[in-house]
mmCIF file of C-alpha atoms and ligand atoms in Angstrom:
data_model
loop_
_atom_site.group_PDB
_atom_site.id
_atom_site.type_symbol
_atom_site.label_atom_id
_atom_site.label_comp_id
_atom_site.label_asym_id
_atom_site.label_seq_id
_atom_site.Cartn_x
_atom_site.Cartn_y
_atom_site.Cartn_z
ATOM 1 C CA MET V 5 4.741 -17.182 25.159
ATOM 2 C CA GLN V 6 5.855 -19.549 22.434
ATOM 3 C CA ILE V 7 4.370 -18.672 19.034
ATOM 4 C CA ASP V 8 4.123 -21.752 16.816
ATOM 5 C CA LEU V 9 2.920 -21.303 13.248
ATOM 6 C CA LYS V 10 3.983 -24.712 11.912
ATOM 7 C CA GLY V 11 1.570 -25.922 9.228
ATOM 8 C CA LYS V 12 0.425 -22.387 8.354
ATOM 9 C CA THR V 13 1.200 -20.627 5.073
ATOM 10 C CA ALA V 14 1.804 -16.880 5.329
ATOM 11 C CA LEU V 15 1.899 -14.414 2.446
ATOM 12 C CA VAL V 16 3.561 -11.067 3.137
ATOM 13 C CA THR V 17 3.290 -8.513 0.349
ATOM 14 C CA ALA V 18 6.149 -6.159 -0.500
ATOM 15 C CA SER V 19 8.461 -8.197 1.692
ATOM 16 C CA THR V 20 11.818 -7.923 -0.048
ATOM 17 C CA ALA V 21 12.864 -5.006 2.180
ATOM 18 C CA GLY V 22 11.912 -2.933 5.200
ATOM 19 C CA ILE V 23 9.019 -3.790 7.500
ATOM 20 C CA GLY V 24 7.726 -6.523 5.158
ATOM 21 C CA LEU V 25 11.035 -8.402 5.191
ATOM 22 C CA ALA V 26 11.173 -8.197 9.015
ATOM 23 C CA ILE V 27 7.623 -9.586 9.206
ATOM 24 C CA ALA V 28 8.485 -12.410 6.786
ATOM 25 C CA GLU V 29 11.504 -13.269 8.937
ATOM 26 C CA GLY V 30 9.462 -13.225 12.164
ATOM 27 C CA LEU V 31 6.808 -15.503 10.694
ATOM 28 C CA ALA V 32 9.440 -17.883 9.272
ATOM 29 C CA ARG V 33 11.184 -18.059 12.665
ATOM 30 C CA ALA V 34 7.794 -18.976 14.197
ATOM 31 C CA GLY V 35 7.603 -21.953 11.837
ATOM 32 C CA ALA V 36 5.250 -20.693 9.116
ATOM 33 C CA ARG V 37 5.830 -21.445 5.459
ATOM 34 C CA VAL V 38 6.354 -17.941 4.097
ATOM 35 C CA VAL V 39 5.720 -16.546 0.626
ATOM 36 C CA VAL V 40 7.555 -13.292 -0.030
ATOM 37 C CA ASN V 41 6.696 -10.778 -2.724
ATOM 38 C CA GLY V 42 8.510 -7.933 -4.444
ATOM 39 C CA ARG V 43 8.511 -6.419 -7.878
ATOM 40 C CA SER V 44 11.513 -8.205 -9.437
ATOM 41 C CA ASP V 45 12.917 -11.744 -9.466
ATOM 42 C CA ALA V 46 16.261 -10.369 -8.277
ATOM 43 C CA SER V 47 14.804 -8.685 -5.165
ATOM 44 C CA VAL V 48 12.702 -11.770 -4.377
ATOM 45 C CA ASP V 49 15.735 -14.073 -4.718
ATOM 46 C CA ALA V 50 17.825 -11.809 -2.457
ATOM 47 C CA ALA V 51 15.064 -11.773 0.179
ATOM 48 C CA LEU V 52 14.769 -15.584 0.039
ATOM 49 C CA ALA V 53 18.523 -15.935 0.577
ATOM 50 C CA ARG V 54 18.326 -13.614 3.618
ATOM 51 C CA LEU V 55 15.391 -15.531 5.079
ATOM 52 C CA ARG V 56 17.097 -18.901 4.607
ATOM 53 C CA ALA V 57 20.129 -17.576 6.478
ATOM 54 C CA ALA V 58 18.052 -15.964 9.252
ATOM 55 C CA ALA V 59 15.639 -18.863 9.753
ATOM 56 C CA PRO V 60 17.501 -22.063 8.808
ATOM 57 C CA GLY V 61 15.135 -24.899 7.934
ATOM 58 C CA ALA V 62 12.245 -22.538 7.157
ATOM 59 C CA THR V 63 10.193 -23.158 4.016
ATOM 60 C CA VAL V 64 10.203 -19.952 1.994
ATOM 61 C CA ASP V 65 8.982 -19.215 -1.524
ATOM 62 C CA GLY V 66 8.659 -16.037 -3.521
ATOM 63 C CA VAL V 67 6.549 -14.467 -6.243
ATOM 64 C CA ALA V 68 7.615 -11.409 -8.233
ATOM 65 C CA ALA V 69 4.514 -9.306 -8.889
ATOM 66 C CA ASP V 70 3.869 -5.567 -8.931
ATOM 67 C CA LEU V 71 0.778 -5.051 -6.765
ATOM 68 C CA SER V 72 -0.044 -1.555 -8.011
ATOM 69 C CA GLY V 73 -2.696 -3.010 -10.337
ATOM 70 C CA PRO V 74 -4.989 -5.996 -10.901
ATOM 71 C CA ASP V 75 -2.577 -7.916 -13.169
ATOM 72 C CA GLY V 76 0.059 -8.233 -10.446
ATOM 73 C CA ALA V 77 -2.531 -9.368 -7.905
ATOM 74 C CA ALA V 78 -3.773 -12.003 -10.374
ATOM 75 C CA ARG V 79 -0.203 -13.204 -10.968
ATOM 76 C CA LEU V 80 0.387 -13.505 -7.224
ATOM 77 C CA THR V 81 -2.822 -15.388 -6.449
ATOM 78 C CA ALA V 82 -2.234 -17.757 -9.401
ATOM 79 C CA ALA V 83 1.309 -18.563 -8.218
ATOM 80 C CA ALA V 84 0.375 -18.791 -4.527
ATOM 81 C CA PRO V 85 -3.319 -19.729 -4.419
ATOM 82 C CA HIS V 86 -3.512 -20.565 -0.700
ATOM 83 C CA ALA V 87 -2.712 -18.628 2.482
ATOM 84 C CA ASP V 88 -3.734 -18.991 6.109
ATOM 85 C CA ILE V 89 -2.098 -15.673 6.980
ATOM 86 C CA LEU V 90 -2.173 -12.590 4.751
ATOM 87 C CA VAL V 91 -0.137 -9.518 5.643
ATOM 88 C CA ASN V 92 -1.014 -6.595 3.374
ATOM 89 C CA ASN V 93 2.192 -4.618 3.779
ATOM 90 C CA ALA V 94 2.551 -3.137 0.274
ATOM 91 C CA GLY V 95 2.462 0.620 0.469
ATOM 92 C CA ILE V 96 4.185 3.633 -1.049
ATOM 93 C CA TYR V 97 4.812 7.017 0.547
ATOM 94 C CA GLY V 98 6.532 10.304 -0.167
ATOM 95 C CA LEU V 99 6.304 13.958 0.758
ATOM 96 C CA LYS V 100 4.339 16.055 -1.735
ATOM 97 C CA PRO V 101 2.413 19.343 -1.422
ATOM 98 C CA PHE V 102 -1.332 18.857 -1.947
ATOM 99 C CA PHE V 103 -1.507 21.285 -4.897
ATOM 100 C CA ASP V 104 1.132 19.265 -6.798
ATOM 101 C CA ILE V 105 -0.640 15.891 -6.572
ATOM 102 C CA ASP V 106 -2.521 15.215 -9.809
ATOM 103 C CA ASP V 107 -5.345 12.708 -10.412
ATOM 104 C CA ALA V 108 -2.981 10.043 -11.722
ATOM 105 C CA GLU V 109 -0.923 10.123 -8.524
ATOM 106 C CA TRP V 110 -4.029 9.934 -6.306
ATOM 107 C CA GLU V 111 -5.105 6.893 -8.332
ATOM 108 C CA HIS V 112 -1.665 5.287 -8.075
ATOM 109 C CA TYR V 113 -1.667 5.652 -4.273
ATOM 110 C CA PHE V 114 -5.208 4.260 -4.072
ATOM 111 C CA GLN V 115 -4.386 1.275 -6.274
ATOM 112 C CA THR V 116 -1.104 0.430 -4.532
ATOM 113 C CA ASN V 117 -2.009 1.078 -0.903
ATOM 114 C CA VAL V 118 -5.722 0.237 -0.803
ATOM 115 C CA MET V 119 -6.779 -1.957 -3.737
ATOM 116 C CA SER V 120 -3.763 -4.275 -3.407
ATOM 117 C CA GLY V 121 -5.060 -5.358 0.008
ATOM 118 C CA VAL V 122 -8.703 -5.439 -1.101
ATOM 119 C CA ARG V 123 -7.918 -7.771 -4.012
ATOM 120 C CA LEU V 124 -5.857 -10.159 -1.909
ATOM 121 C CA ALA V 125 -8.326 -10.250 0.994
ATOM 122 C CA ARG V 126 -11.083 -11.008 -1.518
ATOM 123 C CA HIS V 127 -9.076 -13.990 -2.775
ATOM 124 C CA TYR V 128 -7.566 -15.441 0.408
ATOM 125 C CA MET V 129 -10.265 -14.770 3.008
ATOM 126 C CA LYS V 130 -12.748 -17.108 1.325
ATOM 127 C CA GLY V 131 -10.466 -20.094 1.948
ATOM 128 C CA MET V 132 -9.783 -18.948 5.504
ATOM 129 C CA LEU V 133 -13.509 -18.805 6.229
ATOM 130 C CA GLU V 134 -14.057 -22.241 4.656
ATOM 131 C CA ARG V 135 -11.289 -23.725 6.837
ATOM 132 C CA ASP V 136 -12.454 -21.621 9.815
ATOM 133 C CA TRP V 137 -9.006 -20.275 10.640
ATOM 134 C CA GLY V 138 -7.096 -17.292 9.329
ATOM 135 C CA ARG V 139 -5.277 -14.061 10.046
ATOM 136 C CA VAL V 140 -5.382 -10.910 7.932
ATOM 137 C CA VAL V 141 -3.287 -7.898 8.893
ATOM 138 C CA PHE V 142 -3.252 -4.550 7.089
ATOM 139 C CA ILE V 143 -0.110 -2.486 7.660
ATOM 140 C CA SER V 144 -1.618 0.965 8.039
ATOM 141 C CA SER V 145 0.181 3.853 9.794
ATOM 142 C CA GLU V 146 -0.133 6.433 12.519
ATOM 143 C CA SER V 147 -0.672 8.695 9.474
ATOM 144 C CA ALA V 148 -4.152 7.150 9.277
ATOM 145 C CA LEU V 149 -5.006 9.177 12.388
ATOM 146 C CA ASN V 150 -2.455 12.025 12.321
ATOM 147 C CA ILE V 151 -2.969 12.956 8.659
ATOM 148 C CA PRO V 152 0.367 14.497 7.553
ATOM 149 C CA VAL V 153 -0.234 17.797 5.758
ATOM 150 C CA ASP V 154 2.664 17.053 3.404
ATOM 151 C CA MET V 155 1.293 13.546 2.518
ATOM 152 C CA ILE V 156 -2.500 13.900 2.483
ATOM 153 C CA HIS V 157 -2.809 11.341 -0.327
ATOM 154 C CA TYR V 158 -0.877 8.826 1.793
ATOM 155 C CA GLY V 159 -2.844 9.519 4.986
ATOM 156 C CA PHE V 160 -6.093 8.988 3.069
ATOM 157 C CA THR V 161 -5.037 5.493 1.966
ATOM 158 C CA LYS V 162 -3.960 4.545 5.485
ATOM 159 C CA THR V 163 -7.327 5.665 6.941
ATOM 160 C CA ALA V 164 -9.082 3.639 4.229
ATOM 161 C CA GLN V 165 -7.190 0.524 5.343
ATOM 162 C CA LEU V 166 -8.585 0.924 8.886
ATOM 163 C CA SER V 167 -12.088 1.036 7.511
ATOM 164 C CA ILE V 168 -11.578 -2.059 5.346
ATOM 165 C CA ALA V 169 -9.916 -4.054 8.140
ATOM 166 C CA ARG V 170 -12.754 -3.258 10.533
ATOM 167 C CA GLY V 171 -15.376 -4.190 7.954
ATOM 168 C CA LEU V 172 -13.681 -7.463 7.062
ATOM 169 C CA ALA V 173 -13.379 -8.372 10.755
ATOM 170 C CA LYS V 174 -17.163 -7.974 11.031
ATOM 171 C CA LEU V 175 -17.595 -10.075 7.890
ATOM 172 C CA ALA V 176 -15.766 -12.912 9.682
ATOM 173 C CA ALA V 177 -17.921 -12.615 12.817
ATOM 174 C CA GLY V 178 -18.231 -15.847 14.797
ATOM 175 C CA SER V 179 -15.359 -17.528 12.952
ATOM 176 C CA GLN V 180 -11.731 -18.118 13.887
ATOM 177 C CA VAL V 181 -10.622 -15.660 11.209
ATOM 178 C CA THR V 182 -9.345 -12.372 12.621
ATOM 179 C CA VAL V 183 -8.658 -9.157 10.733
ATOM 180 C CA ASN V 184 -6.644 -6.320 12.244
ATOM 181 C CA ALA V 185 -4.726 -3.220 11.253
ATOM 182 C CA VAL V 186 -1.271 -2.438 12.626
ATOM 183 C CA LEU V 187 -0.258 1.222 12.829
ATOM 184 C CA PRO V 188 3.505 1.745 12.856
ATOM 185 C CA GLY V 189 4.950 5.148 13.638
ATOM 186 C CA PRO V 190 8.135 6.370 11.955
ATOM 187 C CA THR V 191 10.200 3.234 11.334
ATOM 188 C CA LEU V 192 13.756 3.089 10.077
ATOM 189 C CA SER V 193 13.022 0.818 7.120
ATOM 190 C CA ASP V 194 15.038 0.633 3.906
ATOM 191 C CA GLY V 195 12.627 3.082 2.269
ATOM 192 C CA VAL V 196 12.914 5.643 5.070
ATOM 193 C CA ARG V 197 16.712 5.223 5.135
ATOM 194 C CA THR V 198 16.787 6.090 1.424
ATOM 195 C CA MET V 199 14.558 9.142 2.033
ATOM 196 C CA LEU V 200 16.833 10.442 4.813
ATOM 197 C CA GLN V 201 20.133 9.646 3.085
ATOM 198 C CA ALA V 202 20.160 12.963 1.191
ATOM 199 C CA VAL V 203 19.922 14.926 4.462
ATOM 200 C CA ALA V 204 22.612 12.753 6.016
ATOM 201 C CA ASP V 205 24.921 13.346 3.029
ATOM 202 C CA LYS V 206 24.302 17.103 3.148
ATOM 203 C CA THR V 207 24.896 17.454 6.890
ATOM 204 C CA GLY V 208 27.645 14.878 7.379
ATOM 205 C CA ARG V 209 25.619 12.974 9.978
ATOM 206 C CA SER V 210 24.554 9.348 9.998
ATOM 207 C CA VAL V 211 21.080 8.321 8.813
ATOM 208 C CA ASP V 212 20.341 7.072 12.348
ATOM 209 C CA GLU V 213 21.118 10.529 13.811
ATOM 210 C CA VAL V 214 19.017 12.275 11.171
ATOM 211 C CA ALA V 215 16.138 9.864 11.867
ATOM 212 C CA VAL V 216 16.148 10.597 15.608
ATOM 213 C CA GLU V 217 16.217 14.340 14.922
ATOM 214 C CA PHE V 218 13.354 13.974 12.425
ATOM 215 C CA VAL V 219 11.197 12.278 15.052
ATOM 216 C CA ARG V 220 12.077 14.838 17.756
ATOM 217 C CA THR V 221 11.375 17.874 15.575
ATOM 218 C CA HIS V 222 8.722 16.757 13.051
ATOM 219 C CA ARG V 223 6.904 14.101 15.122
ATOM 220 C CA ALA V 224 7.288 15.841 18.477
ATOM 221 C CA SER V 225 4.383 14.008 20.133
ATOM 222 C CA SER V 226 6.408 10.781 19.955
ATOM 223 C CA ILE V 227 6.848 9.408 23.456
ATOM 224 C CA LEU V 228 9.536 7.038 22.193
ATOM 225 C CA GLN V 229 11.498 10.013 20.749
ATOM 226 C CA ARG V 230 13.171 7.777 18.174
ATOM 227 C CA PRO V 231 12.087 5.771 15.149
ATOM 228 C CA ALA V 232 11.112 2.149 15.643
ATOM 229 C CA THR V 233 13.071 -0.641 14.012
ATOM 230 C CA PRO V 234 11.362 -2.903 11.449
ATOM 231 C CA ASP V 235 11.745 -5.781 13.944
ATOM 232 C CA GLU V 236 9.801 -3.873 16.607
ATOM 233 C CA VAL V 237 6.895 -3.502 14.182
ATOM 234 C CA ALA V 238 7.223 -7.128 13.040
ATOM 235 C CA ASN V 239 6.891 -8.375 16.627
ATOM 236 C CA MET V 240 3.378 -6.889 16.869
ATOM 237 C CA VAL V 241 2.420 -8.342 13.490
ATOM 238 C CA VAL V 242 3.693 -11.838 14.333
ATOM 239 C CA TYR V 243 1.671 -11.723 17.560
ATOM 240 C CA ALA V 244 -1.471 -10.588 15.662
ATOM 241 C CA CYS V 245 -0.943 -13.577 13.327
ATOM 242 C CA SER V 246 -0.468 -16.047 16.163
ATOM 243 C CA PRO V 247 -2.993 -18.546 17.564
ATOM 244 C CA GLN V 248 -2.608 -16.687 20.879
ATOM 245 C CA ALA V 249 -4.167 -13.511 19.399
ATOM 246 C CA SER V 250 -7.504 -15.276 18.873
ATOM 247 C CA ALA V 251 -9.575 -12.637 20.743
ATOM 248 C CA THR V 252 -8.058 -9.630 18.968
ATOM 249 C CA THR V 253 -10.013 -8.683 15.860
ATOM 250 C CA GLY V 254 -11.302 -5.503 14.263
ATOM 251 C CA ALA V 255 -8.550 -3.649 16.125
ATOM 252 C CA ALA V 256 -6.162 -0.863 15.182
ATOM 253 C CA LEU V 257 -2.971 -1.982 16.939
ATOM 254 C CA ARG V 258 -0.441 0.795 17.446
ATOM 255 C CA VAL V 259 3.329 0.423 17.270
ATOM 256 C CA ASP V 260 3.699 4.178 16.977
ATOM 257 C CA GLY V 261 5.844 4.999 19.994
ATOM 258 C CA GLY V 262 2.907 6.924 21.462
ATOM 259 C CA ILE V 263 2.761 9.541 18.679
ATOM 260 C CA VAL V 264 -1.025 9.540 18.476
ATOM 261 C CA ASP V 265 -1.958 11.526 21.596
ATOM 262 C CA THR V 266 -5.174 9.769 22.549
ATOM 263 C CA LEU V 267 -5.891 7.056 25.088
ATOM 264 C CA ALA V 268 -7.898 4.862 22.725
HETATM 265 P P1 LIG F 1195 10.197 0.011 2.146
HETATM 266 O O1 LIG F 1195 10.224 1.072 1.099
HETATM 267 O O2 LIG F 1195 11.360 -0.077 3.080
HETATM 268 O O3 LIG F 1195 10.008 -1.419 1.478
HETATM 269 C C1 LIG F 1195 9.040 -1.499 0.510
HETATM 270 C C2 LIG F 1195 8.999 -2.858 -0.113
HETATM 271 O O4 LIG F 1195 7.842 -2.796 -0.944
HETATM 272 C C3 LIG F 1195 10.151 -3.183 -1.010
HETATM 273 O O5 LIG F 1195 10.414 -4.552 -0.861
HETATM 274 C C4 LIG F 1195 9.591 -2.903 -2.423
HETATM 275 O O6 LIG F 1195 10.178 -3.701 -3.422
HETATM 276 C C5 LIG F 1195 8.164 -3.296 -2.231
HETATM 277 N N1 LIG F 1195 7.218 -2.665 -3.137
HETATM 278 C C6 LIG F 1195 7.055 -1.338 -3.387
HETATM 279 N N2 LIG F 1195 6.081 -1.147 -4.284
HETATM 280 C C7 LIG F 1195 5.589 -2.382 -4.591
HETATM 281 C C8 LIG F 1195 4.579 -2.848 -5.466
HETATM 282 N N3 LIG F 1195 3.887 -2.010 -6.239
HETATM 283 N N4 LIG F 1195 4.337 -4.174 -5.525
HETATM 284 C C9 LIG F 1195 5.052 -5.046 -4.785
HETATM 285 N N5 LIG F 1195 6.027 -4.660 -3.932
HETATM 286 C C10 LIG F 1195 6.303 -3.348 -3.857
HETATM 287 O O7 LIG F 1195 8.826 0.225 2.902
HETATM 288 P P2 LIG F 1195 8.502 0.278 4.472
HETATM 289 O O8 LIG F 1195 8.934 1.600 5.007
HETATM 290 O O9 LIG F 1195 8.989 -0.961 5.109
HETATM 291 O O10 LIG F 1195 6.899 0.319 4.458
HETATM 292 C C11 LIG F 1195 6.127 -0.882 4.439
HETATM 293 C C12 LIG F 1195 4.705 -0.552 4.849
HETATM 294 O O11 LIG F 1195 4.700 0.039 6.146
HETATM 295 C C13 LIG F 1195 3.983 0.432 3.930
HETATM 296 O O12 LIG F 1195 2.635 0.041 3.773
HETATM 297 C C14 LIG F 1195 4.057 1.740 4.700
HETATM 298 O O13 LIG F 1195 3.008 2.621 4.380
HETATM 299 C C15 LIG F 1195 3.956 1.235 6.133
HETATM 300 N N6 LIG F 1195 4.497 2.180 7.118
HETATM 301 C C16 LIG F 1195 5.822 2.519 7.098
HETATM 302 C C17 LIG F 1195 6.309 3.413 8.045
HETATM 303 C C18 LIG F 1195 7.753 3.829 8.076
HETATM 304 O O14 LIG F 1195 8.094 4.811 8.775
HETATM 305 N N7 LIG F 1195 8.645 3.132 7.391
HETATM 306 C C19 LIG F 1195 5.449 3.970 9.007
HETATM 307 C C20 LIG F 1195 4.103 3.590 8.997
HETATM 308 C C21 LIG F 1195 3.649 2.696 8.046
#
């Protein structure tokens, strides 16, 4: 299968590192014009340099905007008013006991992980429906289904994304606009590497070794028995954004290594 996204503009949020950067690279390699986003000009410029090296000849632009509130979303849509493909990847996570999470932190998770995608879908989907072609992908998580007891606030936002993606898919019924959620399992992104670095430093092992042990002990239902790479997640997202995925909509597509122990 040859995925060709020439002539399409793709916006990937929070794409200066981790899964988002891998998705941006995959879409650029497939020929899309890609707009990357991060919080600072420096991180956006570094991501653009990496993309230009990885996908020579690709057209890539960037917008620095913090998507944890409405101002950042407005800045992004003003700077990049048009997209045929929207990947809502922005999301924060961290371990925290339920009794220590105050109202402000619940709100911050909701704004960053849920409302960022709502605001951008509200802006970009209108144009997609007018042109009768578009792809919207929400990067959710296996934590949407296996709610982690040490990250209930995170799991809640990831379940909310499934609900929104399904609803928006129905909103686009009969059109060539598809909306899907992708559910990665544990993925060795830059953010997860940073989280595991402290354990690696303490135990004298590599981050990769610590990550495999984390999956085997704390995510024991994983069939893969190792974390995924950002590229493995990006492959599913690029497919969901492709013309070939035209009959896949309203779906929750798993790249979770089999962690969620159900057949459907
Ligand atoms: P990461 O921490 O490696 O990268 C995060 C990127 O987001 C960085 O470029 C950072 O600058 C940017 N960012 C953070 N806050 C932002 C904000 N407010 N506005 C704009 N950009 C912002 O993250 P990751 O692990 O690649 O995760 C990406 C997505 O995948 C998230 O939605 C996460 O919930 C989801 N996910 C990750 C995993 C995993 O194991 N890594 C598993 C399931 C789902």
